[in-house]
mmCIF file of C-alpha atoms in Angstrom:
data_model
loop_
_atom_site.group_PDB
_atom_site.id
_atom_site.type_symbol
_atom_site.label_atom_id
_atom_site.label_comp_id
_atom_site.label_asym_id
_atom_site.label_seq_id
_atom_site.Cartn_x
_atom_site.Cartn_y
_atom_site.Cartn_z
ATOM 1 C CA UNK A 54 0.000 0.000 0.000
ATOM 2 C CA UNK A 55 1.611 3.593 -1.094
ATOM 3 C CA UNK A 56 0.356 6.815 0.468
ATOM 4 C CA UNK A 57 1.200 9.968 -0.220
ATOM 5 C CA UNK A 58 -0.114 13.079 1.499
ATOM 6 C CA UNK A 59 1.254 16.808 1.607
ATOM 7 C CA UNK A 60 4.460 15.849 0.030
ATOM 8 C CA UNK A 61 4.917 13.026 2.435
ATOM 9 C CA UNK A 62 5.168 9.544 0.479
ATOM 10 C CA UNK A 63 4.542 6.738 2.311
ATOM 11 C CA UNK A 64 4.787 2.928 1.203
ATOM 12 C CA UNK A 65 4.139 0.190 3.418
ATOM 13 C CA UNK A 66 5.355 -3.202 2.233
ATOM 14 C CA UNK A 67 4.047 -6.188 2.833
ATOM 15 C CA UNK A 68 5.532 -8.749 -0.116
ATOM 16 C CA UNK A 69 5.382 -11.987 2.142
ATOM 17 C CA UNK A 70 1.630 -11.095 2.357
ATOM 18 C CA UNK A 71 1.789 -11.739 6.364
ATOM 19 C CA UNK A 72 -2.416 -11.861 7.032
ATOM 20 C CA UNK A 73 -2.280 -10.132 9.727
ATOM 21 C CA UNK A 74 -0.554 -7.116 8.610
ATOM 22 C CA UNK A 75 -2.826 -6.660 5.481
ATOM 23 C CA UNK A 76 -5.760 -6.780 7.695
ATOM 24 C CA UNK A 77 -3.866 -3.660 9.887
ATOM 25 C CA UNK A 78 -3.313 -1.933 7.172
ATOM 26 C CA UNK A 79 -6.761 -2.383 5.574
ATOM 27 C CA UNK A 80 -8.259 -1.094 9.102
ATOM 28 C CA UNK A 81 -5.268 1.573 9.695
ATOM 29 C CA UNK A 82 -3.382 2.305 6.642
ATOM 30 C CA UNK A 83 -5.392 6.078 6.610
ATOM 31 C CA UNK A 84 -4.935 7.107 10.042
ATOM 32 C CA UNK A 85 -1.519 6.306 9.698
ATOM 33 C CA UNK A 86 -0.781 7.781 6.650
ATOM 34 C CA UNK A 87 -2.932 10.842 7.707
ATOM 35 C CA UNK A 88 -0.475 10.703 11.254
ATOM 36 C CA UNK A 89 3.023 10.273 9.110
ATOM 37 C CA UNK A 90 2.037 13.374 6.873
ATOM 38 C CA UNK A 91 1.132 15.255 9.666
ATOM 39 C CA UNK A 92 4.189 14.633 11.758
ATOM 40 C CA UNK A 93 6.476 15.137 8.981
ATOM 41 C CA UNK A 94 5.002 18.051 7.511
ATOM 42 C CA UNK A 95 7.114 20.571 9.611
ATOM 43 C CA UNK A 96 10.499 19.214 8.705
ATOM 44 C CA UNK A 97 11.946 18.081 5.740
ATOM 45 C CA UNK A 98 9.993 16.673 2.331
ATOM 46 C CA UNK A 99 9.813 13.192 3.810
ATOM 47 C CA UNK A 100 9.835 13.955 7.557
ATOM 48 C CA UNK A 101 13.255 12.129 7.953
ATOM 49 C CA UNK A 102 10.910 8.582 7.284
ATOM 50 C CA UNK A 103 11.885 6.284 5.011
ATOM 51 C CA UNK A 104 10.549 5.785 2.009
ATOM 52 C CA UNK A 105 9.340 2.587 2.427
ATOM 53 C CA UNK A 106 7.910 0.405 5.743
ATOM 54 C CA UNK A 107 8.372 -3.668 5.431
ATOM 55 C CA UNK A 108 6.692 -5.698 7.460
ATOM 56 C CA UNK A 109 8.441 -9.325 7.255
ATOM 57 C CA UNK A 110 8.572 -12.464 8.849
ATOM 58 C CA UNK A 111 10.802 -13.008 11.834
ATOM 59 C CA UNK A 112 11.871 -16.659 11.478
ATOM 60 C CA UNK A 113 12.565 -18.564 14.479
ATOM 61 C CA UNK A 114 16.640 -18.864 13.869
ATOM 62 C CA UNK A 115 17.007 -15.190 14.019
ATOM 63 C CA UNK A 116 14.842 -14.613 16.947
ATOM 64 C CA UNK A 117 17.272 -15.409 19.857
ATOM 65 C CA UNK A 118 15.533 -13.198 22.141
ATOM 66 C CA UNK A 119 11.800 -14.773 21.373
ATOM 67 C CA UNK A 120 10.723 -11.710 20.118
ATOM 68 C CA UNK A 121 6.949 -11.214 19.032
ATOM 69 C CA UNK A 122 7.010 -8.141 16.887
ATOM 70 C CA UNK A 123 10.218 -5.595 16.287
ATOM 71 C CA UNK A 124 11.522 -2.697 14.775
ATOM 72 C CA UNK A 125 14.571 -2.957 13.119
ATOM 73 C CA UNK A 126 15.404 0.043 10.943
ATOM 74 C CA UNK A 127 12.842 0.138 8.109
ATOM 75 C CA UNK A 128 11.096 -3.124 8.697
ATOM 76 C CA UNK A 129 8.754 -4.758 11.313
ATOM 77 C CA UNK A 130 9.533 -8.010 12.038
ATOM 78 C CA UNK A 131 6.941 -10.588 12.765
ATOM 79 C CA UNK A 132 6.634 -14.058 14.403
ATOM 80 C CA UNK A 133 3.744 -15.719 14.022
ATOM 81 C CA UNK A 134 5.076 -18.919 15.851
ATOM 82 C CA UNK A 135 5.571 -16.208 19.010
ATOM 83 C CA UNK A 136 2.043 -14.839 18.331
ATOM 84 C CA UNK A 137 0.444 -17.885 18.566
ATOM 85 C CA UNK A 138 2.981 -19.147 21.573
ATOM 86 C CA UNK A 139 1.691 -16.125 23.563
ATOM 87 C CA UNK A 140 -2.034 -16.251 22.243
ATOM 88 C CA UNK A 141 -2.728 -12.647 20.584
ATOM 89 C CA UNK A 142 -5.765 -11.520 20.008
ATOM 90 C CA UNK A 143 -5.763 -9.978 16.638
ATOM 91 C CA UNK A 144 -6.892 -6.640 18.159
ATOM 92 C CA UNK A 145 -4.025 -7.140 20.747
ATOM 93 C CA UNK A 146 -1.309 -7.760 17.549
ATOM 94 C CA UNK A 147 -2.698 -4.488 15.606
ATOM 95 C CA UNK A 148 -2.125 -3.011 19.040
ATOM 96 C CA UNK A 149 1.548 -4.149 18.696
ATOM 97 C CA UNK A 150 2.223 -3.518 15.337
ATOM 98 C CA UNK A 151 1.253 0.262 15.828
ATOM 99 C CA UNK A 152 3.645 0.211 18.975
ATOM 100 C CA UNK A 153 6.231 -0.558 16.652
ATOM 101 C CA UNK A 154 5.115 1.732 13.428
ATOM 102 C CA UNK A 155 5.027 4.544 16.508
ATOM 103 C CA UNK A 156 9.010 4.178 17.379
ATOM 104 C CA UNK A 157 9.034 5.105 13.683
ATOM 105 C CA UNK A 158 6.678 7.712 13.682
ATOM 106 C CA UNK A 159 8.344 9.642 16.409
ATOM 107 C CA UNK A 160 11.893 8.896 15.308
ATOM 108 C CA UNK A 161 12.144 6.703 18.636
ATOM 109 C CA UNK A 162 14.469 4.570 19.873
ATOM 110 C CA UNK A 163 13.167 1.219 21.610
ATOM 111 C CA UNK A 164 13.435 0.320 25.393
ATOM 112 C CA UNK A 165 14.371 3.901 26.766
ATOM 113 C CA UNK A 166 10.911 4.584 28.514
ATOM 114 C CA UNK A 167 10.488 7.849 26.925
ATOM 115 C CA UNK A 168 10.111 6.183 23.853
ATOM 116 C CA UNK A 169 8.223 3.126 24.280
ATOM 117 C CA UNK A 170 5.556 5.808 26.013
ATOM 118 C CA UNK A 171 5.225 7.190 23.038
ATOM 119 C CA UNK A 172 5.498 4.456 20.513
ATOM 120 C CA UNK A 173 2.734 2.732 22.795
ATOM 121 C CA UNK A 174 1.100 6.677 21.895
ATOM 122 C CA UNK A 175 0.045 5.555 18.637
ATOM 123 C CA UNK A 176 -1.540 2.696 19.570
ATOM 124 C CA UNK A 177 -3.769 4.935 21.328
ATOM 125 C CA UNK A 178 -4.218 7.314 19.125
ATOM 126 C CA UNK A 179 -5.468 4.833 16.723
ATOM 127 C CA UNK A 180 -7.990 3.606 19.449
ATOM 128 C CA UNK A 181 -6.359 0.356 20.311
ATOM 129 C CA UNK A 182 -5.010 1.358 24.164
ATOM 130 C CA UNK A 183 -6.917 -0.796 26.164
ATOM 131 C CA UNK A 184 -5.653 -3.807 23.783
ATOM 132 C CA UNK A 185 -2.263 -2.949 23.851
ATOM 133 C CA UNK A 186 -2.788 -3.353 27.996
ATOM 134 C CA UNK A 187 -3.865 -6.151 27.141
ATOM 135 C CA UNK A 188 -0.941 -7.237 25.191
ATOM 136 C CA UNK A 189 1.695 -6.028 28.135
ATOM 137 C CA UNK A 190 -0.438 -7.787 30.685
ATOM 138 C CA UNK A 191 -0.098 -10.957 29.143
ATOM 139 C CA UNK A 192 3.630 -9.777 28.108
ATOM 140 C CA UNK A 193 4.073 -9.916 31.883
ATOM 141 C CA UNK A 194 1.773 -13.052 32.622
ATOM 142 C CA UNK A 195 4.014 -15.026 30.627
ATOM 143 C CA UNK A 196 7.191 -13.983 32.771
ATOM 144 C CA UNK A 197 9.333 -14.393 29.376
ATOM 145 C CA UNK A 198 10.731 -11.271 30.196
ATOM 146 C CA UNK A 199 10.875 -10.578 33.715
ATOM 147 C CA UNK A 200 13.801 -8.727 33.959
ATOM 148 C CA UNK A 201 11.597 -5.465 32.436
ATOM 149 C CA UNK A 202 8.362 -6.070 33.836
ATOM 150 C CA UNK A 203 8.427 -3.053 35.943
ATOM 151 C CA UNK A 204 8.463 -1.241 33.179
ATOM 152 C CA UNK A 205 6.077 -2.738 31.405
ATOM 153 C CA UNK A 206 3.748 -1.873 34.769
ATOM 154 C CA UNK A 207 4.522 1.566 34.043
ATOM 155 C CA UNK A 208 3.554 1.746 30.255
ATOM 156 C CA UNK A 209 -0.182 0.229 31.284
ATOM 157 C CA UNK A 210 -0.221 3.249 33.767
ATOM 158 C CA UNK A 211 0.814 5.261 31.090
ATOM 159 C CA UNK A 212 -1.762 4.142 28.674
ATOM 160 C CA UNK A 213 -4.132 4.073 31.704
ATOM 161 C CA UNK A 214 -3.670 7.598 32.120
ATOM 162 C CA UNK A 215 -4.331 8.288 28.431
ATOM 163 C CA UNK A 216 -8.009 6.894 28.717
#
């Protein structure tokens, strides 16, 4: 899907036709086009984005740290075997995925808490807060990553707070 509004050009990629992320973008793809044009307006031709967003699989050999979704760069990586492992609610994923297309939006960085406030922003913004709680409850249920579930508290405070 290619957007292009006020000068900002926008192209989300999806070649390995990942289900889930066509259905996002099908639901989303406006807003967020609408919220990259509008953040990038004041700044340069392209609002320092890149030209292009991929979404592609995350296969299990490259995911040492069990990942579910993340932001590398220009791409969102996905894995559908930790999806399912973790049992995502489609709303809960979409949640996710526009945690991650926020780090890009506002030229974040992940894992400073600054930033994964307002990556987690967007999935408010687009109406999908209480299922990205949701998502970091069950994040923390599944004590996979205990060593940051203090902060994790704090985001679903944060997104409490935004309600």
């Amino acid at each position: 899907m290619e957007y292009e509004w006020l000068g900002v050009m926008i192209k989300f990629d999806n070649r390995y036709g990942i289900e889930s992320v066509d259905a996002f973008l099908r639901l989303y793809g406006d807003i967020l086009r609408e919220k990259f044009a509008e953040n990038g307006s004041d700044s340069d031709s392209q609002g320092g984005y890149p030209d292009v967003i991929y979404f592609r699989p995350l296969p299990d050999e490259e995911n040492e740290y069990g990942d579910v979704v993340v932001k590398l760069d220009d791409s969102v990586y996905i894995s559908e075997r930790q999806i399912g492992k973790m049992g995502f609610s489609m709303p809960e994923l979409f949640a996710i995925l526009a945690h991650e297309l926020g780090h890009i939006l506002y030229h974040t960085h992940p894992w400073g808490f600054d930033s994964e406030e307002r990556a987690d922003s967007l999935a408010a913004e687009l109406g999908l807060g209480s299922q990205m709680i949701s998502a970091l409850e069950r994040i923390i249920a599944s004590r996979r990553f205990r060593n940051v579930t203090s902060a994790l508290v704090r985001r679903i405070q944060f997104l409490q707070h935004l309600a």
